CSV table of C-alpha atoms in Angstrom, one decimal:
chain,number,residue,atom,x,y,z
A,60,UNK,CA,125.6,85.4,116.6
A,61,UNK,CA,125.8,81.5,116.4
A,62,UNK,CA,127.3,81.1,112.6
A,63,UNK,CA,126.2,77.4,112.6
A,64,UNK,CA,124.6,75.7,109.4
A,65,UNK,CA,121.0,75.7,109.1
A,66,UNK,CA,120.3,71.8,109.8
A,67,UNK,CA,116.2,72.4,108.1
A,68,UNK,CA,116.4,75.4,105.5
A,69,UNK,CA,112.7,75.0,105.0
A,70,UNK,CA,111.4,75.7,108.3
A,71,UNK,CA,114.4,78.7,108.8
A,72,UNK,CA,112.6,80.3,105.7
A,73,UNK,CA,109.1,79.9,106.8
A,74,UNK,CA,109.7,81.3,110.6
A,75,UNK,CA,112.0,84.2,109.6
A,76,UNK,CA,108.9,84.9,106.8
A,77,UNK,CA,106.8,84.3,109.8
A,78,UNK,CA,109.1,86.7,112.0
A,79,UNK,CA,108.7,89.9,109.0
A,80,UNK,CA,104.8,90.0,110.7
A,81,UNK,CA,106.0,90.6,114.5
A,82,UNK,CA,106.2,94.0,114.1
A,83,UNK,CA,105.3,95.5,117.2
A,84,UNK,CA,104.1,93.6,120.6
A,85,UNK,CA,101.5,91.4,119.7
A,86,UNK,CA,100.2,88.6,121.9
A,87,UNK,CA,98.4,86.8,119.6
A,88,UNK,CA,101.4,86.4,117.3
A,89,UNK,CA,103.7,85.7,120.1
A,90,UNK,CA,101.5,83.0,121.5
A,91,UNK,CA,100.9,81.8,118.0
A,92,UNK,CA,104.9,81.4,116.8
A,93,UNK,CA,105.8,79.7,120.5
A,94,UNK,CA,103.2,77.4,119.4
A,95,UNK,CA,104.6,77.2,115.9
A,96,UNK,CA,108.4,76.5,118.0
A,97,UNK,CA,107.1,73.8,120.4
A,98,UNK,CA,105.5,72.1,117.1
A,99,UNK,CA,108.7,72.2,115.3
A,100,UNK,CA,110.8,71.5,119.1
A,101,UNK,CA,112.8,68.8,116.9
A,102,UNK,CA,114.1,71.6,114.5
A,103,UNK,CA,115.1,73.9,117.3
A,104,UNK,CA,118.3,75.0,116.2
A,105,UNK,CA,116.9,76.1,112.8
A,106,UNK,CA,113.5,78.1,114.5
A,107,UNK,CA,116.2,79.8,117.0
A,108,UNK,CA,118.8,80.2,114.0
A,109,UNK,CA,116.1,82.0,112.3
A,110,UNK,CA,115.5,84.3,115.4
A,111,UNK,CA,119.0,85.5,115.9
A,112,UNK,CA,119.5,86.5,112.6
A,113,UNK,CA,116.2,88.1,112.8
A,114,UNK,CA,116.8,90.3,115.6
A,115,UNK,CA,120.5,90.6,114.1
A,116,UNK,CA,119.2,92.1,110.7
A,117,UNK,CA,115.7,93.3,111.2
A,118,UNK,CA,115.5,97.3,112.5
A,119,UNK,CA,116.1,98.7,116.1
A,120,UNK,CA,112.3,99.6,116.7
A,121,UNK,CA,111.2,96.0,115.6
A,122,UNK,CA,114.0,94.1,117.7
A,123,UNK,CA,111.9,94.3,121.4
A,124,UNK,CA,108.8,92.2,119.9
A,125,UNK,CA,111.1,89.3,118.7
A,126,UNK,CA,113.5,89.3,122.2
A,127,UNK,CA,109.5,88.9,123.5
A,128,UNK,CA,109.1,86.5,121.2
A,129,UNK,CA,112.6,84.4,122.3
A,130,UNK,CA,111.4,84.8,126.4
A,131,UNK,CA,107.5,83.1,125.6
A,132,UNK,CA,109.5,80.6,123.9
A,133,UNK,CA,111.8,79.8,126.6
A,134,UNK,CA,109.4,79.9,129.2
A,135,UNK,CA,106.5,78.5,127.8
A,136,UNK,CA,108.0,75.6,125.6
A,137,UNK,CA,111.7,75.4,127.5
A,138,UNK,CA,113.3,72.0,126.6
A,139,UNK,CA,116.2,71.8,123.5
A,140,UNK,CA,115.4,75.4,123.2
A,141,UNK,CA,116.6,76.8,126.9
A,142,UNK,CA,119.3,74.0,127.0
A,143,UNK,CA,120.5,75.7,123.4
A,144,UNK,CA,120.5,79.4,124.6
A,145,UNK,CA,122.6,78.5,127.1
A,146,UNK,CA,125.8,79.3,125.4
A,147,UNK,CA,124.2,82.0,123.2
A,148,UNK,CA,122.1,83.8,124.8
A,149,UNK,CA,124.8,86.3,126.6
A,150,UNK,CA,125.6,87.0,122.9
A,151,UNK,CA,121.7,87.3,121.5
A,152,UNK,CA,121.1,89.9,124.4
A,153,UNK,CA,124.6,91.5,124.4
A,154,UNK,CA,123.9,92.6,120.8
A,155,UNK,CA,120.7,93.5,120.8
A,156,UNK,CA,121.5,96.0,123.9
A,157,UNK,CA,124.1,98.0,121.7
A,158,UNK,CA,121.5,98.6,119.0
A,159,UNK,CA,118.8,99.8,120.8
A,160,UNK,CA,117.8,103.1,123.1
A,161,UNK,CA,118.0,103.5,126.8
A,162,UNK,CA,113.9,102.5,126.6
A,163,UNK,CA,114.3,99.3,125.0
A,164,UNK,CA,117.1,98.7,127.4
A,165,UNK,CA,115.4,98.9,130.5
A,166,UNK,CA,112.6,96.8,129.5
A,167,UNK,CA,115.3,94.2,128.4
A,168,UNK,CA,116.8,94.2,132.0
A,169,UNK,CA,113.6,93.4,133.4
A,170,UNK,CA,112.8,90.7,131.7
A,171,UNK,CA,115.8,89.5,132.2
A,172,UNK,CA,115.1,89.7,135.7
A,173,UNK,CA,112.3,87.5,135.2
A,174,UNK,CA,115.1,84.7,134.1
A,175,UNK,CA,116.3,84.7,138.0
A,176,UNK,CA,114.0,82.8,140.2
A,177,UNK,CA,111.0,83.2,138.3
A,178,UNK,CA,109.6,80.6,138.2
A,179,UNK,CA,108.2,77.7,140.8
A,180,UNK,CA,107.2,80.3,143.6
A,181,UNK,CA,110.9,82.2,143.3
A,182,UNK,CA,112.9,79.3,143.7
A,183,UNK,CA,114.4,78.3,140.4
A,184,UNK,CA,116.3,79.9,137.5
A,185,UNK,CA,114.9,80.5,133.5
A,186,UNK,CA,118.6,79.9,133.0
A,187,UNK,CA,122.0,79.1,135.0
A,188,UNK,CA,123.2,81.3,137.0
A,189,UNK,CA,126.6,81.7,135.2
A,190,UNK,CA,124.5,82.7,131.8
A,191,UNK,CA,123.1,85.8,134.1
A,192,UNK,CA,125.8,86.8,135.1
A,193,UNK,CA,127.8,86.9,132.3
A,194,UNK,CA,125.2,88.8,130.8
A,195,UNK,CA,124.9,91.4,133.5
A,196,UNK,CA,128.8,91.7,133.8
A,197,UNK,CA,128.9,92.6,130.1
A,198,UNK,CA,126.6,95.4,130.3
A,199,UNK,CA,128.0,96.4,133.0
A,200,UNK,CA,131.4,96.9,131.0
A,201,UNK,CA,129.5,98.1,128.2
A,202,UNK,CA,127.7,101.3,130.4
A,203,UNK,CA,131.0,101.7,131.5
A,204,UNK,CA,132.3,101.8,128.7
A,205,UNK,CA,129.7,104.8,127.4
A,206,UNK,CA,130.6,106.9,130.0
A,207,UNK,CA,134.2,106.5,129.7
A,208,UNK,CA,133.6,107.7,126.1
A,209,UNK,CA,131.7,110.5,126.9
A,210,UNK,CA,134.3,112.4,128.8
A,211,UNK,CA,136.9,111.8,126.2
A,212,UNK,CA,134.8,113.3,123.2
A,213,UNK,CA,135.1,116.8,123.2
A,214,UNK,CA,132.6,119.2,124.2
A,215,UNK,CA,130.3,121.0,121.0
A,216,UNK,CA,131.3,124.0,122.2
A,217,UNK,CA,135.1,123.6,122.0
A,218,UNK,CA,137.2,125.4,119.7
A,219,UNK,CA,138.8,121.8,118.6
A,220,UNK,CA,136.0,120.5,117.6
A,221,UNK,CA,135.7,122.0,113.9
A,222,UNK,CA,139.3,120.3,114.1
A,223,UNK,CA,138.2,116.9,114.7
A,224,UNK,CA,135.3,117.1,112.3
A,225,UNK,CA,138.0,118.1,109.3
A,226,UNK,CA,140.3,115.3,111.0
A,227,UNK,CA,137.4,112.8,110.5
A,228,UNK,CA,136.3,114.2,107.1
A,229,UNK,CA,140.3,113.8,105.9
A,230,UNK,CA,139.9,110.5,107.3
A,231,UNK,CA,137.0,109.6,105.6
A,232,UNK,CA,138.0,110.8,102.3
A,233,UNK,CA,141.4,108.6,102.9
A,234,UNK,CA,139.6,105.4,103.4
A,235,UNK,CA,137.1,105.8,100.5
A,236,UNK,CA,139.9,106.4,98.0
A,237,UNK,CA,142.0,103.3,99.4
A,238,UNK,CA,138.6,101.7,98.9
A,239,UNK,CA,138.3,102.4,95.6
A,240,UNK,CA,141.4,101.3,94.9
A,241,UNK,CA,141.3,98.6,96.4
A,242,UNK,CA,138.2,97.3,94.4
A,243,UNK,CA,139.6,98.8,91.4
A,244,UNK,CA,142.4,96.3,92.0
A,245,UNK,CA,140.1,93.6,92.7
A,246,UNK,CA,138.5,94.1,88.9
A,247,UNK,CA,141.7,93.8,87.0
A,248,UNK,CA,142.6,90.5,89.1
A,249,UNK,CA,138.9,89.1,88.2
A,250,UNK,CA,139.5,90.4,84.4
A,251,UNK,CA,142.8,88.7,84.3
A,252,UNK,CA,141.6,85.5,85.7
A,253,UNK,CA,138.7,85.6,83.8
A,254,UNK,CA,141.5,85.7,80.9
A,255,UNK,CA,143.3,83.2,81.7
A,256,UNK,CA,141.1,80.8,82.1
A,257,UNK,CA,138.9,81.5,79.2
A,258,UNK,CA,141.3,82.3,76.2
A,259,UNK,CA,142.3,79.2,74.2
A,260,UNK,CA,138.8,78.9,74.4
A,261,UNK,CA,138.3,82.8,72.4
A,262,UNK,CA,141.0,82.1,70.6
A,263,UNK,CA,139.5,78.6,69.4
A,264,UNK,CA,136.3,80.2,68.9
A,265,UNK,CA,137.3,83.2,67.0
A,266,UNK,CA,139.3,81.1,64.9
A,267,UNK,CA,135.9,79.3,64.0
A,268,UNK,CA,134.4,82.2,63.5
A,269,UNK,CA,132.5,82.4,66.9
A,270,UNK,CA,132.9,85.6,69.0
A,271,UNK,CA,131.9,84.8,72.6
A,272,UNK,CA,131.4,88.1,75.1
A,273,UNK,CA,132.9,86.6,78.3
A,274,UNK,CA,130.0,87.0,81.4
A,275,UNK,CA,132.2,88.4,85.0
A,276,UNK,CA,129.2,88.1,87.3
A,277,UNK,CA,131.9,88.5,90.0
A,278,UNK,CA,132.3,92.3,88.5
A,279,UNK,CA,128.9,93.0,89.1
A,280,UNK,CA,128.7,91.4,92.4
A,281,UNK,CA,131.9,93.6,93.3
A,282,UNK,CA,129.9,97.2,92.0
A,283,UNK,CA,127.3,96.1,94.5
A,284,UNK,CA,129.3,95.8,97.1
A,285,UNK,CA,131.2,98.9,96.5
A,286,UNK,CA,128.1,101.0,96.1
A,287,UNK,CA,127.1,99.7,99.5
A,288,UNK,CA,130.0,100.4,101.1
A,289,UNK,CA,129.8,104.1,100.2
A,290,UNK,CA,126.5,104.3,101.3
A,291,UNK,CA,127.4,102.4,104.5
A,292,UNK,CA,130.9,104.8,105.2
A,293,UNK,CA,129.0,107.4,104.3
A,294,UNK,CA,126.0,107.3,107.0
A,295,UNK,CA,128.6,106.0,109.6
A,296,UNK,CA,130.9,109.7,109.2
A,297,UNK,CA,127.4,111.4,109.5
A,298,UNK,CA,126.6,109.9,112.7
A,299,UNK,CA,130.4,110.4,113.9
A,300,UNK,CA,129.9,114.2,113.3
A,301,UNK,CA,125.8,113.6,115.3
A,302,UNK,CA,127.9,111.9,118.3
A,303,UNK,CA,130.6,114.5,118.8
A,304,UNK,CA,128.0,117.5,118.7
A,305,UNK,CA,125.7,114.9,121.6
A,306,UNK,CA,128.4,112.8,123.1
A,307,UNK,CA,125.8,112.1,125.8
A,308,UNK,CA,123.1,110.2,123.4
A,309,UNK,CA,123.6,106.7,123.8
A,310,UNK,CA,120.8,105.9,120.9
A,311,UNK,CA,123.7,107.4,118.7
A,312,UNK,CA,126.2,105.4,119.6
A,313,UNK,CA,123.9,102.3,119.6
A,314,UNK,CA,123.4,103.1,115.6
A,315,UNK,CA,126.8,103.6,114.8
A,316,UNK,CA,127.7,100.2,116.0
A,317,UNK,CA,125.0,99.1,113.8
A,318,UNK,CA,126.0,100.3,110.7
A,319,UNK,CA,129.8,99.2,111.7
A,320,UNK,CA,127.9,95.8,112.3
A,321,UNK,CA,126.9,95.9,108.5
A,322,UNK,CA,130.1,97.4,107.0
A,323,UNK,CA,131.7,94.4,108.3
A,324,UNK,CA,129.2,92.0,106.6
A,325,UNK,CA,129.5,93.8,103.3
A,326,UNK,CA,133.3,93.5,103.7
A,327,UNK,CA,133.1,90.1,104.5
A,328,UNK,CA,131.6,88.5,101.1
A,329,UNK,CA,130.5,89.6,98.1
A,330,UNK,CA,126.6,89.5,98.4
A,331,UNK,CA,123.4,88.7,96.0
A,332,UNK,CA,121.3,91.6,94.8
A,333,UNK,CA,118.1,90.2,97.0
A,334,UNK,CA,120.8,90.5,100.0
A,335,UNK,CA,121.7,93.8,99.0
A,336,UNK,CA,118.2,95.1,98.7
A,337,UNK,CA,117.2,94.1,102.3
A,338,UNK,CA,120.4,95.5,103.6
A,339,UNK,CA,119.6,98.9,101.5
A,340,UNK,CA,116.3,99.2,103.6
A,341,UNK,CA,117.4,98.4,106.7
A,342,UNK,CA,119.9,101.3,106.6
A,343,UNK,CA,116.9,103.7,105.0
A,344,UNK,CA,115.2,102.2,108.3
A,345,UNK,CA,118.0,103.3,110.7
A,346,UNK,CA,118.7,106.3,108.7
A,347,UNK,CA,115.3,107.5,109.2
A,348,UNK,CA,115.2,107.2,113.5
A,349,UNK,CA,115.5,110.8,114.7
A,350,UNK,CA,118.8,111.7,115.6
């Protein structure tokens, strides 16, 4: 997804608060936030900012209505908008595909094959011909890719299989305990800093007879994080063990890239509580789609 600035944080915030209402395929809301894009046509990099990371963050189930949402704007406002989904729109739909079933899927693919001479009697493109493509080549890979996978996974029924699962449950335990370490590590450096750069203060304090707690907000951004990542580490080894007992489910597959989308965005920075509460329900979100 683009990782561009937002150029007008006010109207990001007010369509992605707009977006949290397009939860399943409404017309009237679709017709009413293309209307709400073509108003704001001069901000389209912040109204299309705020769609990607919508369909990036929000659930699988509520993902369709917004990709709905990003075709009524295309075709029904076009301008900045289609020229700026040019180069991102083989990523928008690439991602989208990996985190949703084999339902949403197919209705993806065909409106996508609205994009190819659709429009003007069946003579003229939504978009290039090179964007399609791309597009169509990387799913291509990507079903390839699934089936590739599914013959190397071993069958439920093999006697290796226990193996892998305590293989994968060593594993596991491995990488949590480097994990802790790690952030233990990560604590002492913050403490020390912390010390360092505060103590001729203490000591000139104390020495007036002021004794000053020292605040490490960064400590309790790190405890967040950690807790996350367990939680996150934890549902990805549960759906490790779902896909080797139904190597064949592709839904499976599609959530565990999911939750390795958000390990890697709790890895990447240490996050605000707010941030870390929407991320929470998301994963209670995915947790709860039938296996």
């Amino acid at each position: 997804m683009s990782t561009a600035p937002v150029k007008n944080r006010p109207i990001y915030r007010e369509y992605r608060n707009d977006l949290n209402k397009l939860t399943f395929n409404s017309k009237p809301i679709i017709n009413d936030l293309s209307k709400k894009a073509e108003v704001n046509a001069d901000d389209a990099e912040s109204v299309l900012k705020a769609i990607e990371d919508h369909l990036r963050f929000t659930v699988p189930k509520y993902k369709l209505p917004a990709f709905y949402l990003l075709d009524s704007i295309a075709k029904n406002v076009g301008g900045m908008y289609v020229s700026l989904l040019h180069g991102r729109l083989d990523r928008i739909f690439v991602d989208m595909w990996r985190s949703v079933d084999d339902a949403v899927r197919a209705k993806m693919e065909r409106t996508m094959g609205t994009w190819r001479n659709g429009f003007e009697g069946g003579t003229r493109h939504l978009f290039p011909e090179f964007v399609l493509r791309k597009i169509e080549e990387d799913i291509a890979r990507l079903k390839a890719r699934a089936k590739e996978t599914a013959k190397m996974v071993p069958d439920a029924t093999s006697d290796d299989l226990l193996d892998n699962l305590t293989g994968m449950q060593s594993y596991a335990k491995k990488r949590a305990l480097e994990e802790r370490q790690q952030s233990a590590q990560r604590a002492v450096v913050a403490r020390a800093d912390s010390y360092n750069g505060s103590g001729h203060h203490r000591h000139h304090d104390q020495r007036n007879g002021h004794h000053k707690r020292q605040r490490t907000p960064e400590k309790a951004k790190g405890v967040f994080n950690h807790e996350l990542l367990q939680q996150i580490n934890s549902m990805i080894m549960k759906k490790k063990v779902e896909m080797l007992r139904r190597p064949t489910d592709t839904h499976l597959f599609a959530v565990h890239d999911a939750l390795k989308e958000y390990k890697a965005i709790v890895l990447e920075a240490e996050l605000p509580p707010e941030r870390v509460r929407e991320i929470r329900e998301q994963l209670a979100a995915l947790d709860s789609i039938p296996g």
